[in-house]
mmCIF file of C-alpha atoms in Angstrom:
data_model
loop_
_atom_site.group_PDB
_atom_site.id
_atom_site.type_symbol
_atom_site.label_atom_id
_atom_site.label_comp_id
_atom_site.label_asym_id
_atom_site.label_seq_id
_atom_site.Cartn_x
_atom_site.Cartn_y
_atom_site.Cartn_z
ATOM 1 C CA THR A 932 -121.312 -68.914 -24.300
ATOM 2 C CA ASP A 933 -118.622 -67.334 -22.213
ATOM 3 C CA GLY A 934 -121.247 -66.183 -19.624
ATOM 4 C CA SER A 935 -120.644 -62.304 -20.392
ATOM 5 C CA ARG A 936 -124.127 -61.468 -21.392
ATOM 6 C CA ILE A 937 -126.604 -63.937 -20.491
ATOM 7 C CA LEU A 938 -130.164 -62.812 -21.861
ATOM 8 C CA GLY A 939 -129.329 -59.262 -21.341
ATOM 9 C CA LEU A 940 -128.585 -59.859 -17.744
ATOM 10 C CA GLY A 941 -124.745 -59.231 -17.965
ATOM 11 C CA ASP A 942 -121.899 -61.028 -16.949
ATOM 12 C CA LEU A 943 -123.075 -64.278 -14.889
ATOM 13 C CA GLY A 944 -119.773 -66.210 -15.678
ATOM 14 C CA VAL A 945 -120.408 -69.999 -15.426
ATOM 15 C CA ASN A 946 -123.595 -69.344 -13.331
ATOM 16 C CA GLY A 947 -125.083 -68.547 -16.537
ATOM 17 C CA MET A 948 -124.964 -72.231 -17.750
ATOM 18 C CA GLY A 949 -128.637 -72.976 -16.923
ATOM 19 C CA ILE A 950 -129.667 -70.756 -20.068
ATOM 20 C CA PRO A 951 -127.804 -72.861 -22.691
ATOM 21 C CA VAL A 952 -129.022 -76.016 -20.897
ATOM 22 C CA GLY A 953 -132.553 -74.623 -20.974
ATOM 23 C CA LYS A 954 -132.459 -73.493 -24.886
ATOM 24 C CA LEU A 955 -130.950 -76.922 -25.628
ATOM 25 C CA ALA A 956 -133.793 -78.425 -23.667
ATOM 26 C CA LEU A 957 -136.271 -76.297 -25.805
ATOM 27 C CA TYR A 958 -134.297 -77.352 -29.242
ATOM 28 C CA CYS A 959 -134.875 -81.055 -28.264
ATOM 29 C CA ALA A 960 -138.706 -80.730 -26.910
ATOM 30 C CA ALA A 961 -139.920 -78.239 -29.560
ATOM 31 C CA GLY A 962 -137.329 -78.747 -32.556
ATOM 32 C CA GLY A 963 -137.127 -82.504 -32.544
ATOM 33 C CA ILE A 964 -133.437 -82.666 -32.075
ATOM 34 C CA ALA A 965 -132.211 -85.590 -30.260
ATOM 35 C CA PRO A 966 -131.100 -84.711 -26.593
ATOM 36 C CA HIS A 967 -127.678 -86.872 -27.135
ATOM 37 C CA ARG A 968 -126.884 -84.448 -30.077
ATOM 38 C CA VAL A 969 -126.458 -81.455 -28.012
ATOM 39 C CA MET A 970 -124.075 -80.288 -25.579
ATOM 40 C CA PRO A 971 -124.042 -76.871 -23.589
ATOM 41 C CA VAL A 972 -120.739 -75.341 -23.111
ATOM 42 C CA VAL A 973 -119.617 -72.285 -21.043
ATOM 43 C CA LEU A 974 -116.006 -71.139 -21.576
ATOM 44 C CA ASP A 975 -114.854 -69.981 -18.235
ATOM 45 C CA VAL A 976 -112.680 -67.113 -18.941
ATOM 46 C CA GLY A 977 -113.109 -65.370 -15.763
ATOM 47 C CA THR A 978 -115.827 -62.721 -14.807
ATOM 48 C CA ASN A 979 -115.992 -59.010 -14.227
ATOM 49 C CA ASN A 980 -119.042 -59.076 -12.010
ATOM 50 C CA PRO A 981 -117.825 -57.731 -8.577
ATOM 51 C CA ASP A 982 -120.329 -59.802 -6.656
ATOM 52 C CA LEU A 983 -119.194 -63.257 -8.327
ATOM 53 C CA LEU A 984 -115.534 -62.196 -7.918
ATOM 54 C CA ASN A 985 -115.999 -61.634 -4.197
ATOM 55 C CA ASP A 986 -118.169 -64.744 -3.675
ATOM 56 C CA GLU A 987 -116.256 -67.859 -2.049
ATOM 57 C CA ARG A 988 -119.058 -70.249 -3.342
ATOM 58 C CA TYR A 989 -118.825 -68.966 -6.926
ATOM 59 C CA LEU A 990 -117.835 -72.098 -8.929
ATOM 60 C CA GLY A 991 -116.155 -70.377 -11.726
ATOM 61 C CA LEU A 992 -112.772 -68.613 -12.076
ATOM 62 C CA ARG A 993 -112.628 -65.846 -9.713
ATOM 63 C CA GLU A 994 -110.334 -63.740 -11.863
ATOM 64 C CA PRO A 995 -111.094 -60.737 -14.267
ATOM 65 C CA ARG A 996 -112.137 -61.556 -17.387
ATOM 66 C CA LEU A 997 -109.674 -62.443 -20.069
ATOM 67 C CA THR A 998 -109.473 -60.064 -22.849
ATOM 68 C CA GLY A 999 -107.639 -59.761 -26.131
ATOM 69 C CA ALA A 1000 -105.361 -62.253 -27.456
ATOM 70 C CA ALA A 1001 -105.547 -64.527 -24.121
ATOM 71 C CA TYR A 1002 -109.158 -64.789 -24.759
ATOM 72 C CA MET A 1003 -109.032 -65.580 -28.313
ATOM 73 C CA GLU A 1004 -106.458 -68.377 -27.479
ATOM 74 C CA VAL A 1005 -109.175 -69.933 -25.069
ATOM 75 C CA VAL A 1006 -111.822 -69.711 -28.030
ATOM 76 C CA ASP A 1007 -109.079 -70.987 -30.652
ATOM 77 C CA GLU A 1008 -108.512 -73.898 -28.161
ATOM 78 C CA PHE A 1009 -111.999 -74.775 -27.854
ATOM 79 C CA MET A 1010 -112.767 -74.530 -31.356
ATOM 80 C CA THR A 1011 -109.957 -76.712 -32.587
ATOM 81 C CA ALA A 1012 -110.842 -79.519 -30.012
ATOM 82 C CA MET A 1013 -114.502 -79.339 -31.070
ATOM 83 C CA LYS A 1014 -113.365 -79.796 -34.853
ATOM 84 C CA TYR A 1015 -111.352 -82.622 -33.940
ATOM 85 C CA HIS A 1016 -113.760 -84.498 -31.697
ATOM 86 C CA PHE A 1017 -116.961 -83.480 -33.364
ATOM 87 C CA PRO A 1018 -116.000 -82.360 -36.941
ATOM 88 C CA LYS A 1019 -119.694 -82.315 -38.029
ATOM 89 C CA ALA A 1020 -120.944 -80.187 -35.170
ATOM 90 C CA CYS A 1021 -122.695 -77.145 -35.593
ATOM 91 C CA ILE A 1022 -121.653 -74.345 -33.074
ATOM 92 C CA GLN A 1023 -123.980 -71.827 -31.822
ATOM 93 C CA PHE A 1024 -122.213 -68.876 -30.470
ATOM 94 C CA GLU A 1025 -125.024 -67.623 -27.839
ATOM 95 C CA ASP A 1026 -124.994 -65.093 -25.135
ATOM 96 C CA PHE A 1027 -121.370 -63.691 -25.971
ATOM 97 C CA SER A 1028 -120.991 -60.164 -25.302
ATOM 98 C CA SER A 1029 -120.944 -57.596 -28.103
ATOM 99 C CA GLU A 1030 -117.258 -56.821 -27.544
ATOM 100 C CA HIS A 1031 -116.378 -60.399 -28.824
ATOM 101 C CA ALA A 1032 -119.604 -61.955 -30.676
ATOM 102 C CA ALA A 1033 -119.061 -60.319 -34.160
ATOM 103 C CA ASP A 1034 -115.261 -61.038 -34.324
ATOM 104 C CA ILE A 1035 -115.768 -64.615 -33.216
ATOM 105 C CA LEU A 1036 -118.390 -65.143 -35.742
ATOM 106 C CA ALA A 1037 -116.162 -63.559 -38.260
ATOM 107 C CA ARG A 1038 -113.163 -65.743 -37.191
ATOM 108 C CA TYR A 1039 -114.895 -69.090 -37.441
ATOM 109 C CA ARG A 1040 -117.864 -68.786 -40.078
ATOM 110 C CA ASP A 1041 -115.874 -69.832 -42.867
ATOM 111 C CA LYS A 1042 -114.000 -72.552 -41.195
ATOM 112 C CA THR A 1043 -116.627 -74.527 -39.420
ATOM 113 C CA LEU A 1044 -120.538 -74.866 -39.316
ATOM 114 C CA CYS A 1045 -121.423 -71.894 -36.983
ATOM 115 C CA PHE A 1046 -123.856 -69.170 -36.322
#
């Protein structure tokens, strides 16, 4: 995730990490996937949540969320690293905002195993 649309709660930034962790725990417990085969990831590209931007205890990047080419550069770098280090991995794009979700899937669906 990039934390931009966590379970319809909106922009939680890196504070949304608990949701991917919980989903993977469910996949392991109910789906039989070995826990050492999953890895939750949050791409910290900033946040547009004013409460988080003004919270000195917020652990994420306290900057406005990246957009456009700068945003896609971060996603591209992540995908390149994943393909290099984990070439057989299946990437689940989860809890991305509508602004980016379809574009990301279209960009990578023919290049790597993803949904």
